[in-house]
């Protein structure tokens, strides 16, 4: 059985080492140890030291040195927008208060579809649209991994 024991972050992936691609949704990108089957048929055991998040564009290094690229699968998400940026910040606070994973962009917040949250957001005058796209939520403040040479010990990038 082929084993994979490390993740190569998107910025460090050598494209010519990629032999397959694996498409995973947000839930399936949080892993430590699991049998995986890549889209092109490569089967391997992901065996990390600890649970980690496989981000869109990262790669899983097989014991042979070859890489399997990670792609975020499209998912049913709620796109939340407002006319006023301050209103969007307020909605982000309400979402965060419910400990819901969220992807935050300049124009919108994205969360996994949940009809209860949709009703709450509509009640707060948000514009809500159901979309199908990859989900890339903000990582938790207490999650630590190296972001490269230009990161300080808090994981903040200075580049």
PDB file of C-alpha atoms in Angstrom:
ATOM      1  CA  UNK A   1       0.000   0.000   0.000  1.00  0.00           C
ATOM      2  CA  UNK A   2       1.305   3.453  -0.942  1.00  0.00           C
ATOM      3  CA  UNK A   3       1.592   5.781   2.067  1.00  0.00           C
ATOM      4  CA  UNK A   4       1.532   9.562   2.187  1.00  0.00           C
ATOM      5  CA  UNK A   5       2.843  11.242   5.317  1.00  0.00           C
ATOM      6  CA  UNK A   6       3.131  14.916   4.426  1.00  0.00           C
ATOM      7  CA  UNK A   7       1.325  17.839   2.849  1.00  0.00           C
ATOM      8  CA  UNK A   8       3.038  20.289   0.527  1.00  0.00           C
ATOM      9  CA  UNK A   9       1.423  23.733   0.686  1.00  0.00           C
ATOM     10  CA  UNK A  10       0.215  25.283  -2.564  1.00  0.00           C
ATOM     11  CA  UNK A  11       3.098  27.776  -2.834  1.00  0.00           C
ATOM     12  CA  UNK A  12       5.710  24.995  -2.642  1.00  0.00           C
ATOM     13  CA  UNK A  13       4.089  22.442  -4.978  1.00  0.00           C
ATOM     14  CA  UNK A  14       6.304  21.358  -7.873  1.00  0.00           C
ATOM     15  CA  UNK A  15       3.822  20.986 -10.725  1.00  0.00           C
ATOM     16  CA  UNK A  16       6.002  18.481 -12.597  1.00  0.00           C
ATOM     17  CA  UNK A  17       5.814  16.075  -9.614  1.00  0.00           C
ATOM     18  CA  UNK A  18       1.989  15.819  -9.737  1.00  0.00           C
ATOM     19  CA  UNK A  19       0.781  12.384 -10.874  1.00  0.00           C
ATOM     20  CA  UNK A  20      -2.900  12.607  -9.893  1.00  0.00           C
ATOM     21  CA  UNK A  21      -5.573  14.899  -8.460  1.00  0.00           C
ATOM     22  CA  UNK A  22      -7.969  14.291  -5.587  1.00  0.00           C
ATOM     23  CA  UNK A  23     -11.199  16.309  -5.289  1.00  0.00           C
ATOM     24  CA  UNK A  24     -12.534  16.619  -1.743  1.00  0.00           C
ATOM     25  CA  UNK A  25     -15.236  18.686  -0.080  1.00  0.00           C
ATOM     26  CA  UNK A  26     -14.542  20.850   2.984  1.00  0.00           C
ATOM     27  CA  UNK A  27     -15.320  18.079   5.492  1.00  0.00           C
ATOM     28  CA  UNK A  28     -13.117  15.562   3.694  1.00  0.00           C
ATOM     29  CA  UNK A  29     -10.176  17.997   3.634  1.00  0.00           C
ATOM     30  CA  UNK A  30      -9.800  17.723   7.454  1.00  0.00           C
ATOM     31  CA  UNK A  31      -7.799  14.541   7.840  1.00  0.00           C
ATOM     32  CA  UNK A  32      -5.128  12.614   9.689  1.00  0.00           C
ATOM     33  CA  UNK A  33      -5.365   8.967   8.629  1.00  0.00           C
ATOM     34  CA  UNK A  34      -7.609   7.590   5.890  1.00  0.00           C
ATOM     35  CA  UNK A  35      -7.539   5.509   2.712  1.00  0.00           C
ATOM     36  CA  UNK A  36      -8.014   7.780  -0.278  1.00  0.00           C
ATOM     37  CA  UNK A  37      -8.616   7.173  -3.967  1.00  0.00           C
ATOM     38  CA  UNK A  38      -7.523   9.994  -6.265  1.00  0.00           C
ATOM     39  CA  UNK A  39      -9.606  10.979  -9.283  1.00  0.00           C
ATOM     40  CA  UNK A  40      -7.199   9.212 -11.679  1.00  0.00           C
ATOM     41  CA  UNK A  41      -7.204   5.964  -9.698  1.00  0.00           C
ATOM     42  CA  UNK A  42      -4.175   6.341  -7.416  1.00  0.00           C
ATOM     43  CA  UNK A  43      -4.989   4.694  -4.065  1.00  0.00           C
ATOM     44  CA  UNK A  44      -3.001   5.570  -0.968  1.00  0.00           C
ATOM     45  CA  UNK A  45      -3.084   5.752   2.800  1.00  0.00           C
ATOM     46  CA  UNK A  46      -2.906   9.300   4.110  1.00  0.00           C
ATOM     47  CA  UNK A  47      -1.046   8.919   7.408  1.00  0.00           C
ATOM     48  CA  UNK A  48      -0.255  12.307   8.987  1.00  0.00           C
ATOM     49  CA  UNK A  49       1.150  12.881  12.481  1.00  0.00           C
ATOM     50  CA  UNK A  50      -1.875  15.000  13.388  1.00  0.00           C
ATOM     51  CA  UNK A  51      -5.150  16.194  11.892  1.00  0.00           C
ATOM     52  CA  UNK A  52      -4.526  18.880   9.307  1.00  0.00           C
ATOM     53  CA  UNK A  53      -6.460  20.734   6.623  1.00  0.00           C
ATOM     54  CA  UNK A  54      -5.825  19.991   2.981  1.00  0.00           C
ATOM     55  CA  UNK A  55      -6.324  23.306   1.193  1.00  0.00           C
ATOM     56  CA  UNK A  56      -7.272  23.780  -2.457  1.00  0.00           C
ATOM     57  CA  UNK A  57      -4.004  23.677  -4.427  1.00  0.00           C
ATOM     58  CA  UNK A  58      -1.998  21.837  -1.763  1.00  0.00           C
ATOM     59  CA  UNK A  59      -0.481  18.467  -2.597  1.00  0.00           C
ATOM     60  CA  UNK A  60      -0.133  15.196  -0.725  1.00  0.00           C
ATOM     61  CA  UNK A  61       3.384  13.738  -0.993  1.00  0.00           C
ATOM     62  CA  UNK A  62       3.410  10.009  -1.669  1.00  0.00           C
ATOM     63  CA  UNK A  63       6.287   7.961  -0.223  1.00  0.00           C
ATOM     64  CA  UNK A  64       7.650   7.678  -3.777  1.00  0.00           C
ATOM     65  CA  UNK A  65       8.087  11.466  -3.874  1.00  0.00           C
ATOM     66  CA  UNK A  66       5.288  11.975  -6.390  1.00  0.00           C
ATOM     67  CA  UNK A  67       2.444  14.359  -5.529  1.00  0.00           C
ATOM     68  CA  UNK A  68      -1.353  14.176  -5.597  1.00  0.00           C
ATOM     69  CA  UNK A  69      -2.871  17.645  -6.000  1.00  0.00           C
ATOM     70  CA  UNK A  70      -5.812  18.573  -3.768  1.00  0.00           C
ATOM     71  CA  UNK A  71      -8.818  20.303  -5.306  1.00  0.00           C
ATOM     72  CA  UNK A  72     -11.753  21.686  -3.354  1.00  0.00           C
ATOM     73  CA  UNK A  73     -15.012  20.161  -4.608  1.00  0.00           C
ATOM     74  CA  UNK A  74     -17.964  22.433  -5.364  1.00  0.00           C
ATOM     75  CA  UNK A  75     -20.477  22.445  -2.506  1.00  0.00           C
ATOM     76  CA  UNK A  76     -23.918  23.897  -1.819  1.00  0.00           C
ATOM     77  CA  UNK A  77     -23.150  27.174  -0.035  1.00  0.00           C
ATOM     78  CA  UNK A  78     -24.974  30.270   1.101  1.00  0.00           C
ATOM     79  CA  UNK A  79     -23.574  33.489  -0.390  1.00  0.00           C
ATOM     80  CA  UNK A  80     -24.296  36.396   1.944  1.00  0.00           C
ATOM     81  CA  UNK A  81     -24.053  39.981   0.716  1.00  0.00           C
ATOM     82  CA  UNK A  82     -25.192  43.433   1.823  1.00  0.00           C
ATOM     83  CA  UNK A  83     -25.290  46.935   0.365  1.00  0.00           C
ATOM     84  CA  UNK A  84     -23.204  48.313   3.232  1.00  0.00           C
ATOM     85  CA  UNK A  85     -19.793  46.840   4.261  1.00  0.00           C
ATOM     86  CA  UNK A  86     -20.558  47.561   7.927  1.00  0.00           C
ATOM     87  CA  UNK A  87     -23.696  45.404   7.668  1.00  0.00           C
ATOM     88  CA  UNK A  88     -21.555  42.565   6.243  1.00  0.00           C
ATOM     89  CA  UNK A  89     -19.189  42.877   9.207  1.00  0.00           C
ATOM     90  CA  UNK A  90     -22.146  42.692  11.580  1.00  0.00           C
ATOM     91  CA  UNK A  91     -23.392  39.545   9.830  1.00  0.00           C
ATOM     92  CA  UNK A  92     -19.889  38.052  10.119  1.00  0.00           C
ATOM     93  CA  UNK A  93     -20.103  38.658  13.873  1.00  0.00           C
ATOM     94  CA  UNK A  94     -23.486  36.877  14.069  1.00  0.00           C
ATOM     95  CA  UNK A  95     -22.146  33.925  12.056  1.00  0.00           C
ATOM     96  CA  UNK A  96     -18.983  33.737  14.151  1.00  0.00           C
ATOM     97  CA  UNK A  97     -21.063  33.839  17.313  1.00  0.00           C
ATOM     98  CA  UNK A  98     -22.608  30.549  16.133  1.00  0.00           C
ATOM     99  CA  UNK A  99     -19.156  29.001  15.508  1.00  0.00           C
ATOM    100  CA  UNK A 100     -20.016  28.278  11.878  1.00  0.00           C
ATOM    101  CA  UNK A 101     -17.090  27.898   9.448  1.00  0.00           C
ATOM    102  CA  UNK A 102     -17.166  30.859   7.048  1.00  0.00           C
ATOM    103  CA  UNK A 103     -15.281  32.018   3.993  1.00  0.00           C
ATOM    104  CA  UNK A 104     -14.956  35.787   3.995  1.00  0.00           C
ATOM    105  CA  UNK A 105     -14.262  37.849   0.882  1.00  0.00           C
ATOM    106  CA  UNK A 106     -14.474  41.597   0.222  1.00  0.00           C
ATOM    107  CA  UNK A 107     -17.912  41.207  -1.363  1.00  0.00           C
ATOM    108  CA  UNK A 108     -19.496  38.273   0.459  1.00  0.00           C
ATOM    109  CA  UNK A 109     -19.445  35.703   3.222  1.00  0.00           C
ATOM    110  CA  UNK A 110     -19.953  32.037   2.355  1.00  0.00           C
ATOM    111  CA  UNK A 111     -21.213  29.347   4.723  1.00  0.00           C
ATOM    112  CA  UNK A 112     -22.383  25.766   4.264  1.00  0.00           C
ATOM    113  CA  UNK A 113     -26.089  25.619   3.484  1.00  0.00           C
ATOM    114  CA  UNK A 114     -28.263  25.608   6.612  1.00  0.00           C
ATOM    115  CA  UNK A 115     -31.908  26.663   6.366  1.00  0.00           C
ATOM    116  CA  UNK A 116     -31.994  27.874  10.000  1.00  0.00           C
ATOM    117  CA  UNK A 117     -29.058  30.212   9.354  1.00  0.00           C
ATOM    118  CA  UNK A 118     -30.602  31.350   6.059  1.00  0.00           C
ATOM    119  CA  UNK A 119     -33.767  32.338   7.955  1.00  0.00           C
ATOM    120  CA  UNK A 120     -31.692  34.199  10.584  1.00  0.00           C
ATOM    121  CA  UNK A 121     -29.707  36.034   7.890  1.00  0.00           C
ATOM    122  CA  UNK A 122     -32.848  37.042   6.005  1.00  0.00           C
ATOM    123  CA  UNK A 123     -34.256  38.335   9.296  1.00  0.00           C
ATOM    124  CA  UNK A 124     -31.120  40.491   9.597  1.00  0.00           C
ATOM    125  CA  UNK A 125     -31.759  41.945   6.089  1.00  0.00           C
ATOM    126  CA  UNK A 126     -28.949  40.052   4.363  1.00  0.00           C
ATOM    127  CA  UNK A 127     -29.091  39.263   0.659  1.00  0.00           C
ATOM    128  CA  UNK A 128     -28.830  35.470   0.464  1.00  0.00           C
ATOM    129  CA  UNK A 129     -28.208  33.312  -2.582  1.00  0.00           C
ATOM    130  CA  UNK A 130     -27.619  29.560  -2.771  1.00  0.00           C
ATOM    131  CA  UNK A 131     -24.512  28.852  -4.872  1.00  0.00           C
ATOM    132  CA  UNK A 132     -22.422  25.849  -5.865  1.00  0.00           C
ATOM    133  CA  UNK A 133     -18.676  26.474  -5.469  1.00  0.00           C
ATOM    134  CA  UNK A 134     -15.616  25.246  -3.550  1.00  0.00           C
ATOM    135  CA  UNK A 135     -15.701  26.140   0.159  1.00  0.00           C
ATOM    136  CA  UNK A 136     -12.532  27.695   1.576  1.00  0.00           C
ATOM    137  CA  UNK A 137     -13.397  28.852   5.105  1.00  0.00           C
ATOM    138  CA  UNK A 138     -11.116  30.933   7.281  1.00  0.00           C
ATOM    139  CA  UNK A 139      -8.908  28.740   9.421  1.00  0.00           C
ATOM    140  CA  UNK A 140      -9.254  29.034  13.164  1.00  0.00           C
ATOM    141  CA  UNK A 141      -7.137  31.536  15.084  1.00  0.00           C
ATOM    142  CA  UNK A 142      -5.596  28.718  17.104  1.00  0.00           C
ATOM    143  CA  UNK A 143      -4.608  26.611  14.087  1.00  0.00           C
ATOM    144  CA  UNK A 144      -0.842  26.746  13.547  1.00  0.00           C
ATOM    145  CA  UNK A 145       1.246  25.665  10.619  1.00  0.00           C
ATOM    146  CA  UNK A 146       4.095  27.339   8.828  1.00  0.00           C
ATOM    147  CA  UNK A 147       3.108  29.647   5.987  1.00  0.00           C
ATOM    148  CA  UNK A 148       6.667  29.980   4.720  1.00  0.00           C
ATOM    149  CA  UNK A 149       9.776  31.982   5.520  1.00  0.00           C
ATOM    150  CA  UNK A 150       7.931  35.304   5.749  1.00  0.00           C
ATOM    151  CA  UNK A 151       5.637  34.202   8.590  1.00  0.00           C
ATOM    152  CA  UNK A 152       6.151  35.097  12.231  1.00  0.00           C
ATOM    153  CA  UNK A 153       5.457  32.696  15.100  1.00  0.00           C
ATOM    154  CA  UNK A 154       1.742  33.649  15.015  1.00  0.00           C
ATOM    155  CA  UNK A 155       1.400  32.508  11.389  1.00  0.00           C
ATOM    156  CA  UNK A 156       0.920  36.047  10.078  1.00  0.00           C
ATOM    157  CA  UNK A 157       2.417  36.713   6.674  1.00  0.00           C
ATOM    158  CA  UNK A 158       4.678  39.717   6.259  1.00  0.00           C
ATOM    159  CA  UNK A 159       5.053  39.880   2.532  1.00  0.00           C
TER     160      UNK A 159
END
